[in-house]
Short mmCIF file of C-alpha atoms in Angstrom, two decimals:
data_model
loop_
_atom_site.label_atom_id
_atom_site.label_comp_id
_atom_site.label_asym_id
_atom_site.label_seq_id
_atom_site.Cartn_x
_atom_site.Cartn_y
_atom_site.Cartn_z
CA THR A 1 196.55 81.83 -77.36
CA ILE A 2 197.01 78.26 -76.81
CA ASN A 3 199.83 77.33 -74.57
CA GLY A 4 200.70 73.53 -73.90
CA PRO A 5 203.16 72.35 -71.31
CA ALA A 6 206.64 73.23 -71.34
CA ASN A 7 207.91 69.87 -72.31
CA GLY A 8 205.94 70.11 -75.69
CA GLN A 9 204.38 66.96 -75.05
CA LEU A 10 200.51 67.99 -75.91
CA GLU A 11 199.76 66.50 -79.20
CA VAL A 12 196.71 67.88 -81.24
CA THR A 13 195.51 65.78 -84.41
CA ALA A 14 192.68 65.95 -86.81
CA ASN A 15 193.46 62.33 -87.95
CA LEU A 16 193.26 63.51 -91.61
CA GLN A 17 189.49 64.31 -91.07
CA SER A 18 189.88 68.26 -91.06
CA ARG A 19 192.31 71.01 -90.39
CA VAL A 20 193.55 71.03 -86.79
CA PHE A 21 192.78 74.86 -86.30
CA THR A 22 190.69 77.43 -88.28
CA HIS A 23 190.93 81.04 -87.34
CA THR A 24 188.40 83.41 -88.77
CA GLY A 25 189.42 86.46 -86.50
CA SER A 26 191.53 89.34 -87.68
CA GLY A 27 194.09 89.20 -84.95
CA ALA A 28 196.64 86.67 -84.03
CA LEU A 29 196.48 82.86 -83.26
CA THR A 30 199.41 82.02 -81.11
CA LEU A 31 200.22 78.32 -80.48
CA GLN A 32 202.95 77.61 -77.88
CA ASN A 33 204.61 74.10 -76.94
CA LEU A 34 202.33 72.08 -79.17
CA TYR A 35 202.55 69.24 -81.77
CA LEU A 36 200.10 69.67 -84.43
CA PHE A 37 199.68 66.75 -87.22
CA GLU A 38 197.60 65.19 -89.56
CA GLY A 39 195.54 67.98 -90.67
CA LYS A 40 193.92 68.25 -94.09
CA ILE A 41 191.42 70.21 -96.33
CA ASP A 42 190.19 68.10 -99.18
CA THR A 43 187.65 70.01 -101.62
CA THR A 44 186.74 70.57 -105.15
CA GLY A 45 187.04 74.53 -104.13
CA VAL A 46 190.09 76.58 -103.21
CA ALA A 47 192.15 74.45 -100.49
CA GLU A 48 194.19 76.72 -98.05
CA GLY A 49 195.92 75.64 -95.00
CA GLY A 50 195.94 71.89 -94.33
CA CYS A 51 196.63 72.00 -90.60
CA ILE A 52 196.02 75.85 -89.75
CA TYR A 53 193.97 78.23 -91.53
CA SER A 54 193.96 81.96 -90.65
CA LEU A 55 192.08 85.04 -91.88
CA GLY A 56 194.74 87.02 -89.53
CA ALA A 57 198.13 86.02 -88.34
CA VAL A 58 199.77 82.85 -86.90
CA ALA A 59 202.61 82.72 -84.25
CA LEU A 60 204.09 79.53 -83.54
CA ILE A 61 206.60 79.43 -80.42
CA ASP A 62 208.33 75.82 -79.90
CA THR A 63 205.69 74.13 -81.66
CA LYS A 64 205.76 71.34 -84.47
CA VAL A 65 203.39 71.01 -87.37
CA LYS A 66 203.68 67.92 -89.44
CA TYR A 67 201.89 65.50 -91.90
CA CYS A 68 199.59 68.14 -93.29
CA ARG A 69 197.75 68.45 -96.50
CA ALA A 70 195.70 71.23 -98.57
CA TYR A 71 194.13 69.35 -101.53
CA SER A 72 191.68 70.59 -104.29
CA SER A 73 190.44 68.35 -107.09
CA SER A 74 189.69 71.24 -109.45
CA ASP A 75 191.03 74.48 -107.97
CA VAL A 76 194.24 76.09 -106.44
CA ALA A 77 195.86 74.97 -103.05
CA PHE A 78 197.82 77.28 -100.91
CA GLY A 79 199.64 76.50 -97.64
CA GLY A 80 200.05 72.66 -97.16
CA ALA A 81 200.24 73.05 -93.53
CA ILE A 82 199.59 76.93 -92.85
CA TYR A 83 197.74 79.47 -94.61
CA ALA A 84 197.56 83.03 -93.30
CA ALA A 85 196.11 86.08 -94.85
CA GLY A 86 198.22 88.26 -92.49
CA SER A 87 201.65 86.78 -91.33
CA VAL A 88 203.25 83.76 -90.06
CA GLY A 89 205.92 83.74 -87.38
CA LEU A 90 207.94 80.84 -86.21
CA ASN A 91 210.14 80.91 -83.33
CA GLY A 92 211.95 77.50 -82.41
CA SER A 93 209.22 75.69 -84.33
CA THR A 94 209.10 73.01 -87.26
CA ILE A 95 206.98 72.65 -90.22
CA ALA A 96 207.50 69.42 -91.80
CA VAL A 97 206.15 66.90 -94.42
CA ALA A 98 203.24 69.10 -95.79
CA THR A 99 201.66 68.94 -99.27
CA ALA A 100 199.81 71.59 -101.38
CA ASN A 101 198.22 69.83 -104.28
CA GLY A 102 195.85 71.62 -106.71
CA SER A 103 195.35 72.93 -110.51
CA GLN A 104 197.88 75.56 -109.12
CA ALA A 105 199.86 75.03 -105.98
CA ALA A 106 201.96 77.22 -103.95
CA GLY A 107 203.54 77.02 -100.48
CA GLY A 108 203.90 73.38 -99.82
CA ALA A 109 204.36 74.12 -96.12
CA ILE A 110 203.32 77.89 -95.71
CA PHE A 111 201.48 80.27 -97.80
CA THR A 112 201.28 84.08 -96.39
CA ARG A 113 201.81 87.39 -96.71
CA ASP A 114 204.76 88.54 -94.24
CA PHE A 115 207.02 85.49 -92.95
CA THR A 116 209.43 85.74 -89.86
CA ALA A 117 211.47 82.57 -88.76
CA LYS A 118 213.82 82.60 -85.94
CA TYR A 119 215.51 79.28 -84.82
CA SER A 120 212.91 77.38 -86.81
CA GLU A 121 212.83 74.83 -89.85
CA VAL A 122 210.64 74.30 -92.85
CA ALA A 123 211.46 70.94 -94.33
CA SER A 124 210.24 68.20 -96.65
CA SER A 125 207.34 69.57 -97.99
CA THR A 126 205.78 69.81 -101.68
CA ALA A 127 203.77 71.89 -103.82
CA ILE A 128 202.03 69.77 -106.72
CA SER A 129 200.09 71.25 -109.43
CA THR A 130 198.00 69.52 -112.15
CA ASP A 131 197.58 72.64 -114.73
CA PHE A 132 200.05 75.22 -113.81
CA PRO A 133 203.68 75.06 -112.42
CA SER A 134 203.68 74.97 -108.83
CA SER A 135 206.06 77.38 -106.69
CA ALA A 136 207.55 77.22 -103.36
CA GLY A 137 207.58 73.53 -101.84
CA GLY A 138 208.65 75.35 -98.65
CA VAL A 139 207.40 78.97 -98.09
CA LEU A 140 205.64 81.45 -100.26
CA ALA A 141 205.62 84.76 -98.78
CA GLU A 142 204.17 87.65 -100.64
CA GLY A 143 205.38 90.40 -98.53
CA ASN A 144 208.12 91.01 -95.80
CA VAL A 145 210.57 88.31 -95.05
CA LEU A 146 212.82 87.95 -91.93
CA ILE A 147 214.67 84.84 -91.37
CA THR A 148 217.44 84.33 -88.78
CA HIS A 149 219.13 81.33 -87.46
CA SER A 150 216.66 79.03 -89.36
CA THR A 151 216.83 76.22 -92.15
CA ILE A 152 214.66 75.77 -95.18
CA PHE A 153 215.72 72.30 -96.63
CA ASN A 154 214.31 69.37 -98.79
CA ASN A 155 211.38 70.99 -100.09
CA THR A 156 210.04 70.38 -103.83
CA ALA A 157 208.03 72.31 -106.48
CA ASP A 158 208.22 72.97 -110.27
CA GLN A 159 209.53 76.32 -109.57
CA VAL A 160 211.20 77.62 -106.61
CA GLY A 161 211.83 74.52 -104.33
CA GLY A 162 212.42 76.34 -101.03
CA LEU A 163 211.55 79.92 -100.55
CA ASP A 164 209.50 82.18 -102.87
CA ILE A 165 209.33 85.77 -101.98
CA GLY A 166 206.41 86.71 -104.15
CA GLY A 167 206.81 90.70 -104.19
CA ALA A 168 203.19 91.12 -104.42
CA TYR A 169 203.71 94.21 -102.01
CA ALA A 170 205.83 96.88 -103.63
CA ASN A 171 207.56 98.07 -100.63
CA ALA A 172 208.30 94.63 -99.04
CA ARG A 173 211.74 93.96 -97.48
CA SER A 174 213.65 90.60 -97.07
CA VAL A 175 216.37 89.97 -94.89
CA ILE A 176 218.09 86.49 -94.29
CA LEU A 177 220.70 86.20 -91.67
CA ASN A 178 222.65 83.27 -90.18
CA SER A 179 220.59 80.76 -91.92
CA THR A 180 220.54 77.88 -94.42
CA ILE A 181 218.23 77.37 -97.56
CA SER A 182 219.68 74.09 -98.98
CA ASN A 183 218.71 70.90 -100.77
CA ASN A 184 215.63 72.10 -102.11
CA THR A 185 214.48 71.03 -105.68
CA ALA A 186 212.62 73.05 -108.43
CA TYR A 187 211.90 70.89 -111.46
CA ASP A 188 211.16 73.34 -114.32
CA SER A 189 214.06 75.65 -115.61
CA VAL A 190 211.62 78.55 -116.01
#
């Protein structure tokens, strides 16, 4: 757990030189009261998580993550801002202006198995593919989804502009309450 001051004034940047956080543990990376920005992964291999990469779970509380990029010149790119193998939970947090760009891209802002958002927003992010249609300019969640009092808006991809609930897990559940998913753009009609 990394907890910044209550006023949220602690800024952490990678100055577009690397990711801001890489979490290789199986537990949870919890970040509170932070502003993370300008993280990137730029590679010829698989690009996952421009600002945050986690083999476990990511929990953001009153945290902003912006200006992130996951780019691969010849392979897939997942999670422009955040890639988590386990889950991503947002509470009072903002993910914005992120890009996943690769031969196949998904989750312009977030790519994860399970996704939870409460009083949060995912905005102005993009998934760009060079070889196959991109999916989920905002969030790609392969498992359970719970979204309450949150907004997913102004995200762009070839297919599914805002939220793609992938359904990779047969028993996954999705609940969206008192939330807005709007002004997202999908360019392909497929």
